[in-house]
mmCIF file of C-alpha atoms in Angstrom:
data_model
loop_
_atom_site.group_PDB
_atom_site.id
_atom_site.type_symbol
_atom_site.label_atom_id
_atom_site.label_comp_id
_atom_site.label_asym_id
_atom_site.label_seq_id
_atom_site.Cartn_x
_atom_site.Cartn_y
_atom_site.Cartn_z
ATOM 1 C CA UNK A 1 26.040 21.864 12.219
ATOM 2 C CA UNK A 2 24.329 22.173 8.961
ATOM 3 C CA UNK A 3 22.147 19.011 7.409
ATOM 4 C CA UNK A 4 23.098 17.458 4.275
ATOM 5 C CA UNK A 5 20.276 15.151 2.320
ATOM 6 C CA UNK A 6 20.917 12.642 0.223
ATOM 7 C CA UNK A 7 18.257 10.660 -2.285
ATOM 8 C CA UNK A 8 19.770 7.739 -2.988
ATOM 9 C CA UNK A 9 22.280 5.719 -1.415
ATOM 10 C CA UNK A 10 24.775 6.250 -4.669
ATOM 11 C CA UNK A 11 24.359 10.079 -4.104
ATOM 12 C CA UNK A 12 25.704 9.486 -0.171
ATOM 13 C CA UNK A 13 29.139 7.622 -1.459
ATOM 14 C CA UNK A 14 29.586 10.047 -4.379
ATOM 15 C CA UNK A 15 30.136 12.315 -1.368
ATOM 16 C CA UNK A 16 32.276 10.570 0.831
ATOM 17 C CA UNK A 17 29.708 8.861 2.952
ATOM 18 C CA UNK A 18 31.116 5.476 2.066
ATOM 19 C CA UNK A 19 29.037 3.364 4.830
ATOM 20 C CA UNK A 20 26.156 4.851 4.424
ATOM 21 C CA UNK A 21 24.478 1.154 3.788
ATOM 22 C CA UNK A 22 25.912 -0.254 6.701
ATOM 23 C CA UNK A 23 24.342 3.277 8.712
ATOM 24 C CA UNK A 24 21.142 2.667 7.210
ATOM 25 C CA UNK A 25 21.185 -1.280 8.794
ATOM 26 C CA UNK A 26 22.430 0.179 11.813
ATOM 27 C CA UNK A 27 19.162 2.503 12.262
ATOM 28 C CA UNK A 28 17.046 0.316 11.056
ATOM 29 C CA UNK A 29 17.634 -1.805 13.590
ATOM 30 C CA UNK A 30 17.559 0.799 16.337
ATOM 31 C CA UNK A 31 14.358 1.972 15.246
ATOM 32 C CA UNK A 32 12.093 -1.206 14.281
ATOM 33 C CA UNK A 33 13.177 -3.729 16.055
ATOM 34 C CA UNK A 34 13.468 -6.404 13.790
ATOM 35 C CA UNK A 35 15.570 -9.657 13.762
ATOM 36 C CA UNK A 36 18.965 -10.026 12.236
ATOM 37 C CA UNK A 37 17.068 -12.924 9.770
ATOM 38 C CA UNK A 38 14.250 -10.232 8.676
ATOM 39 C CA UNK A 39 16.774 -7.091 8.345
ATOM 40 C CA UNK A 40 18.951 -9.390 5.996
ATOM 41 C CA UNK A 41 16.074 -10.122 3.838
ATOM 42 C CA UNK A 42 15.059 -6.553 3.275
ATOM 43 C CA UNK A 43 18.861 -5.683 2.590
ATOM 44 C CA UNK A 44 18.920 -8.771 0.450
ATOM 45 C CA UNK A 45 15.676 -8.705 -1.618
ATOM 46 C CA UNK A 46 14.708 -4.906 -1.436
ATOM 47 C CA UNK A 47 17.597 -1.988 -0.774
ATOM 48 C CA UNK A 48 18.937 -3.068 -4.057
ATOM 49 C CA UNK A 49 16.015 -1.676 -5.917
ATOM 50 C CA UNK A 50 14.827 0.660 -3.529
ATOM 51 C CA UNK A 51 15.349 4.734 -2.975
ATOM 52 C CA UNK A 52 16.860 5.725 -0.315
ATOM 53 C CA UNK A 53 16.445 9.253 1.332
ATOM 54 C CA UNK A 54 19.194 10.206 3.674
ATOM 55 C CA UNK A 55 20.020 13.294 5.822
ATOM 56 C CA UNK A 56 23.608 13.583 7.369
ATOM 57 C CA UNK A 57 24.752 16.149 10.286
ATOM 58 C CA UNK A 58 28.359 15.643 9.090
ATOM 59 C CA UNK A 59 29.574 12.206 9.052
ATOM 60 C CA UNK A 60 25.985 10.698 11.553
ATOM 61 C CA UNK A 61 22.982 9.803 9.817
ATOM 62 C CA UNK A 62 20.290 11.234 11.492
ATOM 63 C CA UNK A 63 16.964 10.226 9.674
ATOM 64 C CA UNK A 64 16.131 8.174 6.682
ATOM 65 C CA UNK A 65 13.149 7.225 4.508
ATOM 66 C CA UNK A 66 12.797 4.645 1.792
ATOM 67 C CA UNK A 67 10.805 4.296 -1.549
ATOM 68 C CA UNK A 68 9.907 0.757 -2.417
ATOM 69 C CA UNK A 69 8.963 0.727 -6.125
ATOM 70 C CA UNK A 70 5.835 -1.484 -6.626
ATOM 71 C CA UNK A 71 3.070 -2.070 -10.030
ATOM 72 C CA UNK A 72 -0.018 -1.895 -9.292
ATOM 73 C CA UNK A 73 -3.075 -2.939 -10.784
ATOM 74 C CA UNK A 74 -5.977 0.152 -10.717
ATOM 75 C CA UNK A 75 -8.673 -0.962 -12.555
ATOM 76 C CA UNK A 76 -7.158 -3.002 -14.945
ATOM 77 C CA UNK A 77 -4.234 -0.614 -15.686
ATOM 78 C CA UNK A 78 -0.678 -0.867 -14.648
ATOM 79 C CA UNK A 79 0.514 1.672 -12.763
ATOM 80 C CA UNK A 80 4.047 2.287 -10.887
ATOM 81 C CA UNK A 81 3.961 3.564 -7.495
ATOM 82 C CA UNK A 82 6.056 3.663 -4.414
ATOM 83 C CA UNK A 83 5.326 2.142 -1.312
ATOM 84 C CA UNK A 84 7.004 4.450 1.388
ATOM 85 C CA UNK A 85 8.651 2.298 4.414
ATOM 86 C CA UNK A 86 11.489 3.070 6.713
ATOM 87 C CA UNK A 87 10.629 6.264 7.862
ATOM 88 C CA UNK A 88 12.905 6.740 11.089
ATOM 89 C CA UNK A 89 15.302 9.403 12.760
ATOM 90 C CA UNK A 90 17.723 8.838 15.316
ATOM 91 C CA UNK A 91 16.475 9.106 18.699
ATOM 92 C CA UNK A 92 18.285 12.329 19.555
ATOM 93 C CA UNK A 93 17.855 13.984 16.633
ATOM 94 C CA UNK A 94 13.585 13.989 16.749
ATOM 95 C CA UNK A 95 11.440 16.920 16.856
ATOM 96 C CA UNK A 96 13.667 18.752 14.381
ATOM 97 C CA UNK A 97 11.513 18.427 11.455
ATOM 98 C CA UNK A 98 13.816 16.241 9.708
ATOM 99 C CA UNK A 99 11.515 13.091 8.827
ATOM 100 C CA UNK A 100 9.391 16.149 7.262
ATOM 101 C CA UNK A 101 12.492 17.464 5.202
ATOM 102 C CA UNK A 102 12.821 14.228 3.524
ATOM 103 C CA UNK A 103 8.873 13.407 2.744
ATOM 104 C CA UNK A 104 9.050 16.537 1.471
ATOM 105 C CA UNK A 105 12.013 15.935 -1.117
ATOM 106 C CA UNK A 106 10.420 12.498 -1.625
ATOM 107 C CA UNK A 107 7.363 13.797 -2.570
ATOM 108 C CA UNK A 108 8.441 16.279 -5.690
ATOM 109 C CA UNK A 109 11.170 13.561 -6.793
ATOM 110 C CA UNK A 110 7.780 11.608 -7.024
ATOM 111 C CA UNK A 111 5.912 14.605 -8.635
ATOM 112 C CA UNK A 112 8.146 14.756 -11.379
ATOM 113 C CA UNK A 113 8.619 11.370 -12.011
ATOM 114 C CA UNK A 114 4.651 11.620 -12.599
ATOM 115 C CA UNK A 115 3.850 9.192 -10.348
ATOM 116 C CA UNK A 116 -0.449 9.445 -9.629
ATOM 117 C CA UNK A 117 -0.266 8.739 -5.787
ATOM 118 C CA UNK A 118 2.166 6.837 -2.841
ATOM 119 C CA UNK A 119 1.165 4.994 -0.183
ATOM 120 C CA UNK A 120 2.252 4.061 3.553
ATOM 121 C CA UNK A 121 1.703 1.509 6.254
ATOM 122 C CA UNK A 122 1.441 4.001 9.942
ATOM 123 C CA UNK A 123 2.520 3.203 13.190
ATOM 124 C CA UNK A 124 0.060 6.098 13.555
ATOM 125 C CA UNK A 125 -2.066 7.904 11.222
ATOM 126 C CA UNK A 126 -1.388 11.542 13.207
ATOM 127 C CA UNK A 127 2.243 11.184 12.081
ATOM 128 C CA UNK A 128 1.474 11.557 8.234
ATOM 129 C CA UNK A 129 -2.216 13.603 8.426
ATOM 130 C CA UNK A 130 -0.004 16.735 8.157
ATOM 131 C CA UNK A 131 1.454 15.643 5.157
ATOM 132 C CA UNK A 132 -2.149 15.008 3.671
ATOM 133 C CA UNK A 133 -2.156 11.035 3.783
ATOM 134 C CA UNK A 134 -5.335 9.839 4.081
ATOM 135 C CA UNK A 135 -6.629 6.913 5.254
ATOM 136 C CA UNK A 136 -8.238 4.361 2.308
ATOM 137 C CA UNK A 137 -7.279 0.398 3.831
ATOM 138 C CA UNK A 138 -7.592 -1.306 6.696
ATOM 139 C CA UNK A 139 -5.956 -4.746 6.919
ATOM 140 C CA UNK A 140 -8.586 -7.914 7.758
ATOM 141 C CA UNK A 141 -8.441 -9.665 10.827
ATOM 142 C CA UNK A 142 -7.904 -12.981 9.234
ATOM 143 C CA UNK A 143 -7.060 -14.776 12.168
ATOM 144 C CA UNK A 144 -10.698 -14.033 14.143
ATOM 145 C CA UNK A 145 -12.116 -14.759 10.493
ATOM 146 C CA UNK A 146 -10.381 -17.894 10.827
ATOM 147 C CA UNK A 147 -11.569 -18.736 14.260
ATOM 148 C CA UNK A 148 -15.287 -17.784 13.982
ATOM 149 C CA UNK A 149 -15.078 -19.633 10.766
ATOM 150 C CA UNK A 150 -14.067 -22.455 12.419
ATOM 151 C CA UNK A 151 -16.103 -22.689 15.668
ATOM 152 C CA UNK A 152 -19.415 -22.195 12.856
ATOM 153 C CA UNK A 153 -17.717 -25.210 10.887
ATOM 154 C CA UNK A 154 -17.220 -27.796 13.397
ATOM 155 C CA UNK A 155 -17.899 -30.972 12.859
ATOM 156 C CA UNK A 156 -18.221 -30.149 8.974
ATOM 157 C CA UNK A 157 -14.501 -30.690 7.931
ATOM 158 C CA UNK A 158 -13.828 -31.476 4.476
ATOM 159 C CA UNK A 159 -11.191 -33.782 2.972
ATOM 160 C CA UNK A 160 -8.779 -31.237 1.893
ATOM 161 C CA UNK A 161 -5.039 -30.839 1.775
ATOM 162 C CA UNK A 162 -2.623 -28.112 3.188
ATOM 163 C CA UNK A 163 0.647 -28.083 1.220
ATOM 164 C CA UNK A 164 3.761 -25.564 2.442
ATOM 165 C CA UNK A 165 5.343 -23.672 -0.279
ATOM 166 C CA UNK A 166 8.960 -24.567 -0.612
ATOM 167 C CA UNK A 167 11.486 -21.624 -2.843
ATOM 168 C CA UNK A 168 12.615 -24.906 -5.462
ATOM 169 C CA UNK A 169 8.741 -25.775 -6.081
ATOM 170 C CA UNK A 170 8.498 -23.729 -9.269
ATOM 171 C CA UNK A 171 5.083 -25.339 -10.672
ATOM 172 C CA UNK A 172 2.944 -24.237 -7.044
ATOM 173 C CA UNK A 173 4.392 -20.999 -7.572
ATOM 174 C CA UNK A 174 2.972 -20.938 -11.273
ATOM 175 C CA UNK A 175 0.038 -22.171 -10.030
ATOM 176 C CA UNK A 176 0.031 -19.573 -6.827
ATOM 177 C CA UNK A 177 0.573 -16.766 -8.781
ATOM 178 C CA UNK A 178 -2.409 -17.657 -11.406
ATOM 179 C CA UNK A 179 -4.699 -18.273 -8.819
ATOM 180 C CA UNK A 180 -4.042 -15.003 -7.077
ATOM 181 C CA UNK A 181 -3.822 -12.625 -9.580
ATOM 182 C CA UNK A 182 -7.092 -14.329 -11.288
ATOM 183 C CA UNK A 183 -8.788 -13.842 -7.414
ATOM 184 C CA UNK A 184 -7.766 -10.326 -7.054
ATOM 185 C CA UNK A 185 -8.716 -9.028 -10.436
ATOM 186 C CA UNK A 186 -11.913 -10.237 -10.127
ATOM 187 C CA UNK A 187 -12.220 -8.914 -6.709
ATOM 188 C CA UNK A 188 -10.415 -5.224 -6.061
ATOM 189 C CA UNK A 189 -9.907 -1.981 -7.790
ATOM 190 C CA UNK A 190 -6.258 -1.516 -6.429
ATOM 191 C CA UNK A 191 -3.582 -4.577 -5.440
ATOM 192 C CA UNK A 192 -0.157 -5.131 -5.836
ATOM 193 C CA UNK A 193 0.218 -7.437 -9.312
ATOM 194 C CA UNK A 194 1.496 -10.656 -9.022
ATOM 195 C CA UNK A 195 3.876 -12.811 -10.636
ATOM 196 C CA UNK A 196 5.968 -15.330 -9.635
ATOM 197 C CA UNK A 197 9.099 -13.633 -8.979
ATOM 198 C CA UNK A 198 5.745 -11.770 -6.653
ATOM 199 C CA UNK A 199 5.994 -14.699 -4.094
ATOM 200 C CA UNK A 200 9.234 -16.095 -4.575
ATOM 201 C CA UNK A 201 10.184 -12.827 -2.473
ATOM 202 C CA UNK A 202 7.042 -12.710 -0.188
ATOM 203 C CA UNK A 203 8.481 -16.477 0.849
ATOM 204 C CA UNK A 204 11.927 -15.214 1.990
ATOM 205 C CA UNK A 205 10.770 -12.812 3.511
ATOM 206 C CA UNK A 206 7.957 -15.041 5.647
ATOM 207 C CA UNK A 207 10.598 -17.569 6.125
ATOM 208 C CA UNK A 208 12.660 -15.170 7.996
ATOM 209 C CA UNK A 209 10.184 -14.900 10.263
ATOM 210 C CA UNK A 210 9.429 -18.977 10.902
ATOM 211 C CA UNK A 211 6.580 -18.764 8.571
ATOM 212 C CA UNK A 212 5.682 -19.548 5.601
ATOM 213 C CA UNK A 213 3.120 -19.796 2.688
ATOM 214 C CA UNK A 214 0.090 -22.819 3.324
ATOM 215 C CA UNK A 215 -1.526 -23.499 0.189
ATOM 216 C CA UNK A 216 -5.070 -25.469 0.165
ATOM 217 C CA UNK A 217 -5.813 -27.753 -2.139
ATOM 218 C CA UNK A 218 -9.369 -29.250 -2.610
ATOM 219 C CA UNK A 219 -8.042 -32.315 -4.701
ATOM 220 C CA UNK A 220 -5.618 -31.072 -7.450
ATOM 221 C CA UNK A 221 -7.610 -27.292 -7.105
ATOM 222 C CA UNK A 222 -5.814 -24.402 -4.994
ATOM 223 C CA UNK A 223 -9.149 -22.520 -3.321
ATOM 224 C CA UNK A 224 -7.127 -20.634 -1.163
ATOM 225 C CA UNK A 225 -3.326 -19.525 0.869
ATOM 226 C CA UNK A 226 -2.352 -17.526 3.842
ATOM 227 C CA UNK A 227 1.237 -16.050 4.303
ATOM 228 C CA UNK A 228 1.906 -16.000 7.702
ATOM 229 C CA UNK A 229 4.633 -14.513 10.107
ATOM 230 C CA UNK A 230 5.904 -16.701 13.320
ATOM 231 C CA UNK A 231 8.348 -14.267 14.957
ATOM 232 C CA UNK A 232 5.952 -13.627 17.475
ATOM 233 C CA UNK A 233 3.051 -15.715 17.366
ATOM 234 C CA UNK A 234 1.360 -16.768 13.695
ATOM 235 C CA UNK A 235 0.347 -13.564 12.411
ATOM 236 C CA UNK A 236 -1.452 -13.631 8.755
ATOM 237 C CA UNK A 237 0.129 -10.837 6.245
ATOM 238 C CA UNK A 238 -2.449 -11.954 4.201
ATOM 239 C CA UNK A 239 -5.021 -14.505 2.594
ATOM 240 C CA UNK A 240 -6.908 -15.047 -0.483
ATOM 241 C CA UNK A 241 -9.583 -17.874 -1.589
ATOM 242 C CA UNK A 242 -12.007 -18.931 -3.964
ATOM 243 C CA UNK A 243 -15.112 -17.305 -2.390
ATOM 244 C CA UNK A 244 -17.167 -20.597 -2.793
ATOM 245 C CA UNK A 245 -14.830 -22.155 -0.520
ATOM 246 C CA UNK A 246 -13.999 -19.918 2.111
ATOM 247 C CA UNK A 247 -15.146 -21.804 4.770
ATOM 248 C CA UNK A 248 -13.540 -24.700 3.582
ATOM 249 C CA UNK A 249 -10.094 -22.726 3.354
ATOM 250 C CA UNK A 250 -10.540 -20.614 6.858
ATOM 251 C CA UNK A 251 -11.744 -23.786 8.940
ATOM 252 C CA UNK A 252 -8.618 -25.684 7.190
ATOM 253 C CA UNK A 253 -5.723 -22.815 7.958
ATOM 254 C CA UNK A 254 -7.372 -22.465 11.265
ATOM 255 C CA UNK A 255 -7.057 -26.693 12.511
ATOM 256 C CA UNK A 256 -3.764 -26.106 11.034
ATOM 257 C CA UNK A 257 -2.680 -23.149 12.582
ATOM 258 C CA UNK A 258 -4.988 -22.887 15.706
ATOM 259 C CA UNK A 259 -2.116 -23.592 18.748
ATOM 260 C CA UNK A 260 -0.163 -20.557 18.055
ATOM 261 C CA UNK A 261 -2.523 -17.971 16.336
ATOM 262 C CA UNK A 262 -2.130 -14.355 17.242
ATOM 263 C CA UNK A 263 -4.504 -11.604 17.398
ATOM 264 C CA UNK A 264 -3.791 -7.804 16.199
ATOM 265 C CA UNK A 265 -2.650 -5.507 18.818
ATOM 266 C CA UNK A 266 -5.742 -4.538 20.464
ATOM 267 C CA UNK A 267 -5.987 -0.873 19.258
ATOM 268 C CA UNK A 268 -4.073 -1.413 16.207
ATOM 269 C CA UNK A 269 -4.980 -2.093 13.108
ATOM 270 C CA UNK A 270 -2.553 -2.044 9.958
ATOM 271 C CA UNK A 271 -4.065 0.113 7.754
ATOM 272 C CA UNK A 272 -2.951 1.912 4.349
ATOM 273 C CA UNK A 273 -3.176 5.401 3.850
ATOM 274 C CA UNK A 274 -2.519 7.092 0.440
ATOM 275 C CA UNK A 275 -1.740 10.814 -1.268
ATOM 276 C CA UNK A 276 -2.446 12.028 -4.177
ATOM 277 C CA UNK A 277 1.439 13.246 -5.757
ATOM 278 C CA UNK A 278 0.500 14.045 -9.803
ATOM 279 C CA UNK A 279 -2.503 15.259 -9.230
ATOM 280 C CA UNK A 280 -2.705 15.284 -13.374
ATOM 281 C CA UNK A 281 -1.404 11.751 -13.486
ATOM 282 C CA UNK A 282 -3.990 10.301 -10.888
ATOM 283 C CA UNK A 283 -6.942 12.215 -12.560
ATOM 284 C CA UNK A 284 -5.929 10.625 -16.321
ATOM 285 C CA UNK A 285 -6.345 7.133 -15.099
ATOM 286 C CA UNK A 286 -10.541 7.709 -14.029
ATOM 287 C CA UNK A 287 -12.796 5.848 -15.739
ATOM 288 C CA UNK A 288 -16.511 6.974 -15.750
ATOM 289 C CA UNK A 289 -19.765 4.054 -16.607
ATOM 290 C CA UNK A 290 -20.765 7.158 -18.908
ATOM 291 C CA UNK A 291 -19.382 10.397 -20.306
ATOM 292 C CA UNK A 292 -19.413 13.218 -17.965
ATOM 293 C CA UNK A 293 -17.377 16.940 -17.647
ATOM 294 C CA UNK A 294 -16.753 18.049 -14.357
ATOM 295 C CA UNK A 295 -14.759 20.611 -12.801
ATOM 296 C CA UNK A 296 -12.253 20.459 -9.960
ATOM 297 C CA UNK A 297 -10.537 22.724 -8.091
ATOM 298 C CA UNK A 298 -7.264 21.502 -6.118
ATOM 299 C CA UNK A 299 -5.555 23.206 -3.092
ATOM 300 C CA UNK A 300 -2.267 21.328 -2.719
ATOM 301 C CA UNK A 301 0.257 23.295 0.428
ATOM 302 C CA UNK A 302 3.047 21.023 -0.297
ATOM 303 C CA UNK A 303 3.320 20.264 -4.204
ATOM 304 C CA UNK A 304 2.720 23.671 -5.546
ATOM 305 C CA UNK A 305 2.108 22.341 -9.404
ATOM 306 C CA UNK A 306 -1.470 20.396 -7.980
ATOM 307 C CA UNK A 307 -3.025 24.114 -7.333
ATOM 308 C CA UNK A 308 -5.496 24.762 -9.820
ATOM 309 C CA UNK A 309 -9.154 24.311 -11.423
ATOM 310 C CA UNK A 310 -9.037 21.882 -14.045
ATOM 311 C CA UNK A 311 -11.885 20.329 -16.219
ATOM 312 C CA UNK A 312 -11.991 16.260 -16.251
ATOM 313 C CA UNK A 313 -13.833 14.810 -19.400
ATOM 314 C CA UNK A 314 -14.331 11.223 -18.161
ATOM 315 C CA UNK A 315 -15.379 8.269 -20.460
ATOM 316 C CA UNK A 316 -15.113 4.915 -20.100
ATOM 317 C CA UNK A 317 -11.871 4.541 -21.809
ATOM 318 C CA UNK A 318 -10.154 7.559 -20.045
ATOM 319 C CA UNK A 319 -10.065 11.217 -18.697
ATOM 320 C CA UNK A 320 -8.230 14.327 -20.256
ATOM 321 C CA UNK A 321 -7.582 16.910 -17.887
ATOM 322 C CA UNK A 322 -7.145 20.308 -18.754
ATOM 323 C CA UNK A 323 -6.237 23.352 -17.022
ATOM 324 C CA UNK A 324 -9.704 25.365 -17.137
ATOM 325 C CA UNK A 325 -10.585 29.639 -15.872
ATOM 326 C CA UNK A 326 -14.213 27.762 -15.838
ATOM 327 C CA UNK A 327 -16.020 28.215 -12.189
ATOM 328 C CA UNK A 328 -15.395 24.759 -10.115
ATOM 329 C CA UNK A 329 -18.042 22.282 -9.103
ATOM 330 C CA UNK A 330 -16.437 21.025 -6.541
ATOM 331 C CA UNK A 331 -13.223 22.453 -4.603
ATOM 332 C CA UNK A 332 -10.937 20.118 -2.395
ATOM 333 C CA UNK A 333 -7.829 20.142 -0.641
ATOM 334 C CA UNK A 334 -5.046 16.919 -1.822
ATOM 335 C CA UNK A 335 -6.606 14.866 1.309
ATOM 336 C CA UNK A 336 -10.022 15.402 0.342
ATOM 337 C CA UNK A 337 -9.390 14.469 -3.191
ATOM 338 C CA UNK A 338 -7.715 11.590 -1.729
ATOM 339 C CA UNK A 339 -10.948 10.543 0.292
ATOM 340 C CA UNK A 340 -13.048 10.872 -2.260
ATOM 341 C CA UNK A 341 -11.625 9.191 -5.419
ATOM 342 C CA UNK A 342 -10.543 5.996 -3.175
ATOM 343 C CA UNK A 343 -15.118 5.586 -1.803
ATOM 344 C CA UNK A 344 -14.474 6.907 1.430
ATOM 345 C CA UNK A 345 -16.522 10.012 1.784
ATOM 346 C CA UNK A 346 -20.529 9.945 2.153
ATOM 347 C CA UNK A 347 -23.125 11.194 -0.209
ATOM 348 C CA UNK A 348 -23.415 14.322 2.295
ATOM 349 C CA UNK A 349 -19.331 14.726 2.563
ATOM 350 C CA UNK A 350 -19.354 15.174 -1.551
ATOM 351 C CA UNK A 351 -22.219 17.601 -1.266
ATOM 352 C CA UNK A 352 -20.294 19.963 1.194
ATOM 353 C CA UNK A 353 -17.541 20.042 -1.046
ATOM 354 C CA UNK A 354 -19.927 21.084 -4.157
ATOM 355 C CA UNK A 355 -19.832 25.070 -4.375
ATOM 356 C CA UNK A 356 -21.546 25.940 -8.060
ATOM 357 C CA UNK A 357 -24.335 24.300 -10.313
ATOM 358 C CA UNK A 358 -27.075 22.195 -8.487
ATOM 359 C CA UNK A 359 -25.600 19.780 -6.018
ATOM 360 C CA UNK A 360 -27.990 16.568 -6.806
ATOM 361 C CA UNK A 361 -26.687 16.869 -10.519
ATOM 362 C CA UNK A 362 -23.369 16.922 -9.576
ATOM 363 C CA UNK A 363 -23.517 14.783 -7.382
ATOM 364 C CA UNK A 364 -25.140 11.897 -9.556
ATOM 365 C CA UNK A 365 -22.077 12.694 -12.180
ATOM 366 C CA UNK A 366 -19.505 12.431 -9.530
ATOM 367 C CA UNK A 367 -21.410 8.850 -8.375
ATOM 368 C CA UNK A 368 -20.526 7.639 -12.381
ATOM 369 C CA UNK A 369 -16.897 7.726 -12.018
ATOM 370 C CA UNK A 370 -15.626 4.459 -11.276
ATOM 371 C CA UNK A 371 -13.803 4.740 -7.719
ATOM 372 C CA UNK A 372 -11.194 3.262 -6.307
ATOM 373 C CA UNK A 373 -13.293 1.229 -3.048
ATOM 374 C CA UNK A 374 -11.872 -2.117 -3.049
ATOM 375 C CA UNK A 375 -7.910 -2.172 -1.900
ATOM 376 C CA UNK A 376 -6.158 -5.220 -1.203
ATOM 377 C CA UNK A 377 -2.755 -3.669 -0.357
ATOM 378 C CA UNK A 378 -0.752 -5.612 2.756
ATOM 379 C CA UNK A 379 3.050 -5.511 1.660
ATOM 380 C CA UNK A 380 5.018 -5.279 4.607
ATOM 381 C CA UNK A 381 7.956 -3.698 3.215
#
């Protein structure tokens, strides 16, 4: 029986699938797990403004994936993304290449919408390598931070107060939401922005896990929060403080929180790994400390329009890229690109991918641009 795919959940009923939502919460929970309380949250608070890809062997969905739109802040710009999440095919119907079909389709609706790169959460980065993610984040271990920050601290407590977050109290949230987004700008290249609508939505979906958001307070100043997850164990999705009073804010989560913290899975780490989709897109939003021309050529397998050499002229208030017949400087595949642009390959990685012109001067106009090293990217969904 032939597959039929679907990119949106609209697209399914308009032919005939008309419980295609109710499949989706059906394989979700077959394939992650989750409780009743978390999958009605994400039904709830996200599949309303998500994408949905779908692919059907008659009336039985087989595999899905999901688009989760998100802004995000790269270096002081705004930029829309999608944070991919859901990825799962029916038990039976694996090793048929369908969760390929749809990343596939996902990635040129992406392309076209001109959308610079996406980004995924993997229960293992082997799964998506093909598909020329590449790994840029890994998650802190808060809760060891926590707990060597605490056994340093003891004995130096200070007089400081842990407040829980509650969905009616509107002012913390203000307050929460300044405080953050002040932090994070300061302190990372690429993070989801925040507002207060943000963490009104991180709550719910905490609560339906047991947990919650802790806010400390040192008087009537917030210096730092943790969300945190109870389902199985206190997990931290994440946490954010004043630098000059981290201690303070780790030793005060951790004598809150210390009789039912949870390590990571030994051997896992959650991690983020990224792709380039509009390659032009992603280019236009460099910045460079001075002006520099280099040029690039792209080998892309899977979006055919990110082939090419093309000549960046990089300033600090932008790049315009142009197609270019000029001989490349460099020459990288989509992952490499990847790697490189987000600070994570060596001076002697960027070297081996240099192929005309002397490779110290290229080199030192490559190390001008301003890179994308410091994520802070932990959404869950």
């Amino acid at each position: 029986m032939e597959y039929v795919m679907f990119t949106s959940l609209e697209e399914a009923k308009e032919n005939g699938i008309e419980k295609v939502r109710e499949d989706v919460y059906s394989l979700w929970q077959e394939c992650f797990g989750d409780s009743d309380a978390y999958t009605d949250f994400y039904f709830e608070w996200v599949v309303p403004y998500n994408r949905i890809y779908t692919l059907y062997k008659g009336d039985k969905l087989c595999s899905m994936l999901h688009l989760n739109p998100y802004t995000l802040e790269v270096k002081g710009n705004e930029v829309k993304s999608d944070y991919i999440v859901g990825v799962a095919t029916r038990k039976e119907e694996r090793r048929k290449g369908y969760m390929g079909l749809l990343i596939e389709r996902a990635l040129q609706s992406m392309y076209e919408e001109g959308k610079p790169f996406t980004y995924l959460m993997p229960a293992a980065e082997a799964i998506y390598y093909p598909y020329d993610f590449r790994k840029v984040y890994t998650q802190e271990n808060w809760v060891r931070k926590m707990r060597e920050t605490a056994l340093k601290e003891s004995g130096k407590e200070k007089e400081n107060r842990l407040l829980r977050l509650t969905v009616p109290d509107k002012n913390n949230r203000r307050i929460l939401t300044e405080f953050a987004e002040n932090r994070l700008r300061q302190e990372y290249d690429v993070y989801a922005l925040r507002s207060r609508k943000y963490y009104e939505k991180l709550l719910i979906e905490v609560s339906s896990t047991n947990g919650g958001i802790a806010l400390v307070f040192k008087k009537d100043k917030l210096i730092g929060y943790a969300a945190y997850m109870k389902d199985d164990g206190l997990q931290l999705s994440e946490c954010i403080y004043d630098l000059a009073y981290r201690e303070e804010v780790l030793s005060k989560l951790y004598h809150e929180f210390s009789s039912c913290l949870k390590e990571k899975e030994e051997g896992f780490e959650p991690a983020i790994m990224v792709r380039i989709i509009n390659l032009k897109a992603f280019f236009s939003s460099l910045r460079s400390k001075k002006d520099i021309s280099i040029v690039i050529e792209a080998k892309d397998d899977r979006i055919p329009d990110n082939n090419g050499i093309f000549r960046l002229d990089i300033s600090e208030s932008g790049c315009n890229v142009t197609n270019t017949e000029d001989s490349p400087m460099l020459r990288g595949d989509i992952g490499d690109l990847a790697l490189l642009f987000f600070g994570k390959l060596g001076e002697e990685e960027i070297k081996e991918r240099i192929v005309s012109g002397d490779k110290n001067s290229v080199f030192e106009a490559i190390s001008e641009i301003q890179l994308y090293r410091r994520l802070f990217l932990n959404e869950i969904v």
